[in-house]
mmCIF file of C-alpha atoms and ligand atoms in Angstrom:
data_model
loop_
_atom_site.group_PDB
_atom_site.id
_atom_site.type_symbol
_atom_site.label_atom_id
_atom_site.label_comp_id
_atom_site.label_asym_id
_atom_site.label_seq_id
_atom_site.Cartn_x
_atom_site.Cartn_y
_atom_site.Cartn_z
ATOM 1 C CA MET A 4 99.776 84.278 77.876
ATOM 2 C CA GLY A 5 97.756 84.731 74.693
ATOM 3 C CA GLU A 6 97.370 88.433 75.459
ATOM 4 C CA ALA A 7 101.146 88.962 75.437
ATOM 5 C CA LYS A 8 101.426 87.373 72.007
ATOM 6 C CA ALA A 9 98.456 89.384 70.754
ATOM 7 C CA LEU A 10 99.987 92.621 72.014
ATOM 8 C CA ALA A 11 103.392 91.765 70.535
ATOM 9 C CA LYS A 12 101.743 91.237 67.152
ATOM 10 C CA ALA A 13 99.815 94.512 67.461
ATOM 11 C CA ILE A 14 103.068 96.319 68.315
ATOM 12 C CA ALA A 15 104.888 94.716 65.384
ATOM 13 C CA ASP A 16 102.064 95.712 63.001
ATOM 14 C CA ALA A 17 101.667 99.286 64.285
ATOM 15 C CA ARG A 18 103.335 102.397 62.857
ATOM 16 C CA ARG A 19 102.076 104.884 65.437
ATOM 17 C CA ILE A 20 101.865 103.731 69.035
ATOM 18 C CA VAL A 21 100.512 105.821 71.906
ATOM 19 C CA ALA A 22 100.883 104.614 75.510
ATOM 20 C CA LEU A 23 98.702 106.249 78.159
ATOM 21 C CA THR A 24 100.296 105.409 81.500
ATOM 22 C CA GLY A 25 99.104 105.835 85.078
ATOM 23 C CA ALA A 26 100.194 105.250 88.651
ATOM 24 C CA GLY A 27 100.134 101.443 88.197
ATOM 25 C CA ILE A 28 103.245 101.475 85.982
ATOM 26 C CA SER A 29 105.283 102.882 88.879
ATOM 27 C CA THR A 30 104.019 100.851 91.856
ATOM 28 C CA SER A 31 106.682 98.170 91.409
ATOM 29 C CA ALA A 32 109.272 100.978 91.591
ATOM 30 C CA GLY A 33 108.072 101.622 95.131
ATOM 31 C CA ILE A 34 105.805 104.579 94.331
ATOM 32 C CA PRO A 35 102.375 103.764 95.705
ATOM 33 C CA ASP A 36 99.230 105.032 94.067
ATOM 34 C CA PHE A 37 97.388 107.748 95.950
ATOM 35 C CA ARG A 38 94.177 106.160 97.168
ATOM 36 C CA GLY A 39 94.908 102.421 97.433
ATOM 37 C CA PRO A 40 95.363 100.522 100.711
ATOM 38 C CA ASN A 41 99.100 101.309 100.661
ATOM 39 C CA GLY A 42 98.555 104.662 98.946
ATOM 40 C CA ILE A 43 100.618 107.762 99.606
ATOM 41 C CA TYR A 44 97.695 109.554 101.217
ATOM 42 C CA ARG A 45 97.590 106.895 103.928
ATOM 43 C CA THR A 46 101.275 106.151 104.367
ATOM 44 C CA LEU A 47 102.107 109.855 104.692
ATOM 45 C CA LYS A 48 99.145 110.282 107.069
ATOM 46 C CA VAL A 49 97.689 113.433 105.586
ATOM 47 C CA ARG A 50 94.432 114.897 106.781
ATOM 48 C CA ASP A 51 91.888 115.625 104.005
ATOM 49 C CA PRO A 52 94.102 114.230 101.218
ATOM 50 C CA GLU A 53 91.963 115.505 98.339
ATOM 51 C CA GLY A 54 92.639 119.064 99.436
ATOM 52 C CA ILE A 55 96.424 118.699 99.241
ATOM 53 C CA PHE A 56 96.360 119.199 95.474
ATOM 54 C CA ASP A 57 93.631 121.870 95.463
ATOM 55 C CA ILE A 58 95.019 124.986 93.799
ATOM 56 C CA ARG A 59 92.919 127.438 95.800
ATOM 57 C CA ARG A 60 94.050 125.886 99.057
ATOM 58 C CA PHE A 61 97.662 125.883 97.926
ATOM 59 C CA MET A 62 97.489 129.582 97.066
ATOM 60 C CA ALA A 63 95.838 130.375 100.417
ATOM 61 C CA ASP A 64 98.302 128.320 102.502
ATOM 62 C CA PRO A 65 101.002 126.203 100.825
ATOM 63 C CA SER A 66 102.506 124.868 104.089
ATOM 64 C CA GLU A 67 100.351 121.741 104.260
ATOM 65 C CA PHE A 68 101.196 120.844 100.647
ATOM 66 C CA TYR A 69 104.898 121.263 101.297
ATOM 67 C CA ARG A 70 104.778 118.969 104.345
ATOM 68 C CA PHE A 71 103.307 116.332 102.007
ATOM 69 C CA HIS A 72 105.669 117.130 99.118
ATOM 70 C CA ARG A 73 108.798 116.449 101.213
ATOM 71 C CA GLY A 74 107.698 112.836 101.716
ATOM 72 C CA LEU A 75 106.565 112.469 98.110
ATOM 73 C CA LEU A 76 109.910 113.688 96.737
ATOM 74 C CA GLU A 77 111.809 111.309 98.997
ATOM 75 C CA ILE A 78 109.823 108.353 97.659
ATOM 76 C CA MET A 79 109.993 109.426 94.008
ATOM 77 C CA GLU A 80 113.706 110.189 94.014
ATOM 78 C CA LYS A 81 114.561 106.744 95.387
ATOM 79 C CA ALA A 82 112.520 105.010 92.681
ATOM 80 C CA GLU A 83 114.090 103.474 89.572
ATOM 81 C CA PRO A 84 112.291 102.896 86.242
ATOM 82 C CA THR A 85 110.477 99.576 86.011
ATOM 83 C CA LYS A 86 110.568 96.863 83.374
ATOM 84 C CA ALA A 87 107.559 98.462 81.660
ATOM 85 C CA HIS A 88 109.167 101.940 81.598
ATOM 86 C CA ARG A 89 112.296 100.388 80.071
ATOM 87 C CA PHE A 90 110.285 98.360 77.562
ATOM 88 C CA LEU A 91 108.627 101.518 76.204
ATOM 89 C CA ALA A 92 111.952 103.391 76.059
ATOM 90 C CA GLU A 93 113.577 100.504 74.180
ATOM 91 C CA LEU A 94 110.681 100.342 71.733
ATOM 92 C CA GLU A 95 111.070 104.044 70.931
ATOM 93 C CA LYS A 96 114.828 103.675 70.378
ATOM 94 C CA ALA A 97 115.028 100.319 68.622
ATOM 95 C CA ARG A 98 112.102 100.551 66.226
ATOM 96 C CA LYS A 99 112.723 103.460 63.905
ATOM 97 C CA ASP A 100 109.847 102.327 61.665
ATOM 98 C CA LYS A 101 107.429 103.385 64.428
ATOM 99 C CA THR A 102 106.677 106.462 66.468
ATOM 100 C CA VAL A 103 106.076 105.815 70.145
ATOM 101 C CA THR A 104 104.404 108.593 72.109
ATOM 102 C CA ILE A 105 103.931 108.312 75.846
ATOM 103 C CA ILE A 106 101.160 110.282 77.489
ATOM 104 C CA THR A 107 101.659 109.907 81.204
ATOM 105 C CA GLN A 108 99.415 110.911 84.075
ATOM 106 C CA ASN A 109 102.365 110.366 86.399
ATOM 107 C CA VAL A 110 104.535 113.137 87.789
ATOM 108 C CA ASP A 111 107.515 110.965 88.783
ATOM 109 C CA GLY A 112 109.671 111.431 85.662
ATOM 110 C CA LEU A 113 110.431 107.695 85.405
ATOM 111 C CA HIS A 114 109.693 107.485 81.657
ATOM 112 C CA GLN A 115 112.358 110.094 80.930
ATOM 113 C CA ARG A 116 114.796 108.431 83.347
ATOM 114 C CA ALA A 117 114.226 105.148 81.484
ATOM 115 C CA GLY A 118 115.295 106.928 78.275
ATOM 116 C CA SER A 119 111.972 107.771 76.601
ATOM 117 C CA GLU A 120 112.147 111.088 74.747
ATOM 118 C CA ASN A 121 108.666 111.463 73.318
ATOM 119 C CA VAL A 122 106.798 111.985 76.600
ATOM 120 C CA ILE A 123 103.798 114.217 77.303
ATOM 121 C CA GLU A 124 103.265 114.784 81.033
ATOM 122 C CA ILE A 125 99.590 115.634 80.987
ATOM 123 C CA HIS A 126 99.571 116.269 84.754
ATOM 124 C CA GLY A 127 102.986 117.939 84.790
ATOM 125 C CA GLY A 128 105.941 116.659 86.767
ATOM 126 C CA ILE A 129 108.156 117.153 89.812
ATOM 127 C CA ALA A 130 111.266 118.106 87.811
ATOM 128 C CA LYS A 131 110.198 121.678 87.075
ATOM 129 C CA ASN A 132 109.028 124.338 89.514
ATOM 130 C CA PHE A 133 108.169 127.988 89.131
ATOM 131 C CA CYS A 134 107.509 131.146 91.116
ATOM 132 C CA THR A 135 103.778 131.862 91.381
ATOM 133 C CA ILE A 136 104.462 135.632 91.152
ATOM 134 C CA CYS A 137 107.312 136.321 88.714
ATOM 135 C CA GLY A 138 107.264 132.965 86.880
ATOM 136 C CA ARG A 139 110.999 132.254 87.371
ATOM 137 C CA GLY A 140 111.822 128.565 86.898
ATOM 138 C CA PHE A 141 113.565 126.387 89.495
ATOM 139 C CA SER A 142 115.089 122.941 89.006
ATOM 140 C CA LEU A 143 114.261 120.174 91.456
ATOM 141 C CA LYS A 144 117.697 120.612 93.030
ATOM 142 C CA GLU A 145 117.145 124.334 93.483
ATOM 143 C CA LEU A 146 113.745 123.654 95.044
ATOM 144 C CA LYS A 147 115.192 121.085 97.425
ATOM 145 C CA ASP A 148 118.002 123.438 98.454
ATOM 146 C CA LEU A 149 115.380 126.030 99.366
ATOM 147 C CA MET A 150 113.239 123.405 101.133
ATOM 148 C CA ALA A 151 116.234 122.536 103.305
ATOM 149 C CA THR A 152 115.994 125.911 105.018
ATOM 150 C CA GLN A 153 112.390 127.039 104.410
ATOM 151 C CA ASP A 154 109.114 125.289 105.246
ATOM 152 C CA VAL A 155 107.583 126.953 102.177
ATOM 153 C CA PRO A 156 110.207 127.660 99.497
ATOM 154 C CA ARG A 157 110.089 131.183 98.096
ATOM 155 C CA CYS A 158 111.612 132.946 95.119
ATOM 156 C CA GLY A 159 113.938 135.980 95.511
ATOM 157 C CA CYS A 160 110.863 138.130 94.679
ATOM 158 C CA SER A 161 109.131 136.554 97.767
ATOM 159 C CA GLY A 162 106.607 134.603 95.635
ATOM 160 C CA VAL A 163 105.788 131.044 96.687
ATOM 161 C CA ILE A 164 107.344 128.404 94.411
ATOM 162 C CA LYS A 165 104.987 125.751 93.037
ATOM 163 C CA PRO A 166 105.954 122.435 91.453
ATOM 164 C CA ASP A 167 104.814 122.130 87.840
ATOM 165 C CA ILE A 168 102.236 119.502 88.865
ATOM 166 C CA VAL A 169 98.656 120.022 87.679
ATOM 167 C CA PHE A 170 96.493 120.594 90.762
ATOM 168 C CA PHE A 171 92.741 120.118 91.010
ATOM 169 C CA GLY A 172 91.284 123.334 89.625
ATOM 170 C CA GLU A 173 94.047 123.750 87.017
ATOM 171 C CA ALA A 174 93.952 122.833 83.330
ATOM 172 C CA VAL A 175 95.798 119.683 82.236
ATOM 173 C CA LYS A 176 98.643 120.127 79.752
ATOM 174 C CA ASP A 177 98.630 119.540 75.988
ATOM 175 C CA LEU A 178 95.168 117.963 75.921
ATOM 176 C CA ASP A 179 94.599 118.895 72.260
ATOM 177 C CA VAL A 180 97.920 117.260 71.297
ATOM 178 C CA CYS A 181 96.949 114.131 73.268
ATOM 179 C CA PHE A 182 93.586 113.853 71.487
ATOM 180 C CA GLU A 183 95.312 114.385 68.137
ATOM 181 C CA GLU A 184 97.962 111.724 68.883
ATOM 182 C CA ALA A 185 95.256 109.288 69.979
ATOM 183 C CA SER A 186 93.178 109.855 66.864
ATOM 184 C CA ARG A 187 96.210 109.249 64.602
ATOM 185 C CA CYS A 188 97.652 106.139 66.292
ATOM 186 C CA ASP A 189 97.033 102.591 65.182
ATOM 187 C CA LEU A 190 97.740 101.142 68.631
ATOM 188 C CA MET A 191 96.650 102.734 71.903
ATOM 189 C CA LEU A 192 98.106 101.090 74.953
ATOM 190 C CA VAL A 193 96.695 101.925 78.403
ATOM 191 C CA ILE A 194 99.028 100.805 81.190
ATOM 192 C CA GLY A 195 98.351 100.978 84.942
ATOM 193 C CA SER A 196 95.460 103.387 84.952
ATOM 194 C CA SER A 197 92.009 102.876 86.432
ATOM 195 C CA LEU A 198 90.736 105.445 83.864
ATOM 196 C CA ASN A 199 88.828 107.372 86.514
ATOM 197 C CA VAL A 200 90.532 110.748 86.208
ATOM 198 C CA THR A 201 89.179 112.964 83.438
ATOM 199 C CA PRO A 202 90.053 114.435 81.018
ATOM 200 C CA ALA A 203 92.975 111.949 80.736
ATOM 201 C CA ALA A 204 90.520 109.029 80.814
ATOM 202 C CA LEU A 205 88.874 110.389 77.654
ATOM 203 C CA ILE A 206 92.042 110.054 75.544
ATOM 204 C CA PRO A 207 91.581 106.356 74.587
ATOM 205 C CA SER A 208 88.100 107.140 73.257
ATOM 206 C CA TYR A 209 89.802 109.008 70.384
ATOM 207 C CA ALA A 210 91.742 105.910 69.286
ATOM 208 C CA ARG A 211 90.503 104.380 66.036
ATOM 209 C CA GLY A 212 92.980 101.476 65.872
ATOM 210 C CA THR A 213 93.660 98.660 68.329
ATOM 211 C CA LEU A 214 93.028 99.424 72.004
ATOM 212 C CA ALA A 215 94.979 97.367 74.550
ATOM 213 C CA VAL A 216 94.651 97.772 78.329
ATOM 214 C CA VAL A 217 97.186 96.328 80.767
ATOM 215 C CA ASN A 218 95.841 96.691 84.286
ATOM 216 C CA LEU A 219 95.137 94.584 87.334
ATOM 217 C CA GLY A 220 92.023 95.720 89.115
ATOM 218 C CA GLU A 221 88.867 97.402 88.022
ATOM 219 C CA ILE A 222 88.909 100.016 85.277
ATOM 220 C CA ASN A 223 86.232 102.568 84.518
ATOM 221 C CA ARG A 224 84.878 101.898 81.009
ATOM 222 C CA VAL A 225 82.424 104.799 81.020
ATOM 223 C CA TYR A 226 84.755 107.228 79.247
ATOM 224 C CA LEU A 227 86.077 104.687 76.704
ATOM 225 C CA GLY A 228 83.037 104.676 74.442
ATOM 226 C CA ARG A 229 84.487 101.790 72.469
ATOM 227 C CA PRO A 230 85.447 98.152 73.037
ATOM 228 C CA ILE A 231 88.851 97.026 74.306
ATOM 229 C CA ASP A 232 90.594 94.721 71.806
ATOM 230 C CA ILE A 233 93.223 93.259 74.133
ATOM 231 C CA MET A 234 92.563 93.196 77.890
ATOM 232 C CA ALA A 235 95.554 92.009 79.928
ATOM 233 C CA GLU A 236 94.784 91.694 83.626
ATOM 234 C CA PHE A 237 98.265 90.825 84.848
ATOM 235 C CA PRO A 238 101.055 92.389 86.912
ATOM 236 C CA ILE A 239 102.521 94.944 84.524
ATOM 237 C CA ASP A 240 106.241 94.097 84.656
ATOM 238 C CA GLN A 241 105.647 90.368 84.365
ATOM 239 C CA PHE A 242 103.356 90.970 81.395
ATOM 240 C CA PHE A 243 105.851 93.163 79.548
ATOM 241 C CA SER A 244 108.599 90.566 80.035
ATOM 242 C CA GLN A 245 106.294 88.186 78.153
ATOM 243 C CA VAL A 246 105.536 90.760 75.465
ATOM 244 C CA GLU A 247 109.262 91.392 75.011
ATOM 245 C CA GLN A 248 109.870 87.680 74.528
ATOM 246 C CA ALA A 249 106.974 87.373 72.080
ATOM 247 C CA LEU A 250 108.262 90.400 70.126
ATOM 248 C CA ALA A 251 111.759 88.906 69.961
ATOM 249 C CA ASP A 252 110.215 85.760 68.460
ATOM 250 C CA ILE A 253 108.386 87.854 65.838
ATOM 251 C CA TYR A 254 111.473 89.842 64.844
ATOM 252 C CA VAL A 255 113.631 86.701 64.582
ATOM 253 C CA ASP A 256 111.209 85.134 62.092
HETATM 254 P P1 LIG B 323 94.926 104.887 89.720
HETATM 255 O O1 LIG B 323 93.528 105.357 89.681
HETATM 256 O O2 LIG B 323 95.571 104.707 91.084
HETATM 257 O O3 LIG B 323 95.001 103.496 88.905
HETATM 258 C C1 LIG B 323 96.139 102.673 88.932
HETATM 259 C C2 LIG B 323 95.712 101.294 88.447
HETATM 260 O O4 LIG B 323 96.880 100.501 88.302
HETATM 261 C C3 LIG B 323 94.789 100.571 89.439
HETATM 262 O O5 LIG B 323 93.701 100.005 88.737
HETATM 263 C C4 LIG B 323 95.694 99.494 90.023
HETATM 264 O O6 LIG B 323 94.965 98.340 90.406
HETATM 265 C C5 LIG B 323 96.620 99.211 88.856
HETATM 266 N N1 LIG B 323 97.917 98.673 89.242
HETATM 267 C C6 LIG B 323 98.725 99.127 90.243
HETATM 268 N N2 LIG B 323 99.884 98.432 90.261
HETATM 269 C C7 LIG B 323 99.782 97.504 89.266
HETATM 270 C C8 LIG B 323 100.651 96.492 88.785
HETATM 271 N N3 LIG B 323 101.861 96.299 89.307
HETATM 272 N N4 LIG B 323 100.233 95.708 87.759
HETATM 273 C C9 LIG B 323 99.002 95.897 87.192
HETATM 274 N N5 LIG B 323 98.149 96.849 87.594
HETATM 275 C C10 LIG B 323 98.529 97.649 88.622
HETATM 276 O O7 LIG B 323 95.909 105.860 88.925
HETATM 277 P P2 LIG B 323 95.703 106.710 87.601
HETATM 278 O O8 LIG B 323 97.045 107.010 87.123
HETATM 279 O O9 LIG B 323 94.702 106.066 86.723
HETATM 280 O O10 LIG B 323 95.029 108.112 88.025
HETATM 281 C C11 LIG B 323 95.131 108.714 89.223
HETATM 282 C C12 LIG B 323 96.062 109.943 89.357
HETATM 283 C C13 LIG B 323 97.051 109.562 90.395
HETATM 284 C C14 LIG B 323 96.869 110.354 88.173
HETATM 285 O O11 LIG B 323 96.677 111.716 87.972
HETATM 286 C C15 LIG B 323 98.342 110.200 88.572
HETATM 287 O O12 LIG B 323 99.086 111.331 88.188
HETATM 288 C C16 LIG B 323 98.358 110.214 90.061
HETATM 289 N N6 LIG B 323 99.502 109.469 90.664
HETATM 290 C C17 LIG B 323 100.740 109.482 90.097
HETATM 291 C C18 LIG B 323 101.775 108.785 90.694
HETATM 292 C C19 LIG B 323 103.139 108.801 90.041
HETATM 293 O O13 LIG B 323 103.534 109.830 89.490
HETATM 294 N N7 LIG B 323 103.857 107.665 90.083
HETATM 295 C C20 LIG B 323 101.574 108.054 91.852
HETATM 296 C C21 LIG B 323 100.315 108.083 92.421
HETATM 297 C C22 LIG B 323 99.279 108.789 91.820
#
């Protein structure tokens, strides 16, 4: 794979690396994407799936969301980090001459479980939860304990608890930091994202250095506004095994 060698060289040459990851990096861990043929919306048989993550609907009646969230948590908690998650974590640890920043659109927490520390969850994550009235925080375990006895988990103050996931109608997190990181990096790596969801899909357009995209399936180039330097249309884990090998060859030399 020429692309694996090209990416390994770009990684070796880079000082600041930013990886923008999406649902595709977690599919081999058993977490389906949302809208694909085996997507969560279909397998969990939800009616009007788009509305599940609508903030106004959640605030009006959170019971439908929580029926969905039970299934989602079960799937996400069983999942283990993939080869690609581990590759990025290793890169951050082993290469002290570089900074590796992960901007993830995923809410599954697999980057952190793989050992990555420098992670921005632009769409939030399942690990943290908070009361929509008093703001008290709840861990995932505390939320699950409440879900065991309540259809809709509530805080002691009676407020509904909401996972710290960005819903449609809410602002994404740390967008200014993401744009800043992208504009300062010399390698931007997009992994497993169709680049359809804005504003996350705009982040690579800020990258001035090398842009590499690792994704099987169509991507939306409309928001990129610049050419892709390395396009790797391969299964993600298989591709990163090749990149790892190519990097090992570079560092041996
Ligand atoms: P997306 O639009 O579903 O794009 C995923 C892309 O990855 C698609 O082009 C797939 O073809 C591709 N892909 C899937 N598996 C592989 C693989 N093994 N190898 C190579 N390519 C693959 O997802 P995005 O992340 O771009 O954006 C959509 C939403 C869905 C984001 O906000 C995510 O937060 C959200 N989401 C998150 C999770 C999660 O946390 N794991 C799961 C499902 C959806």
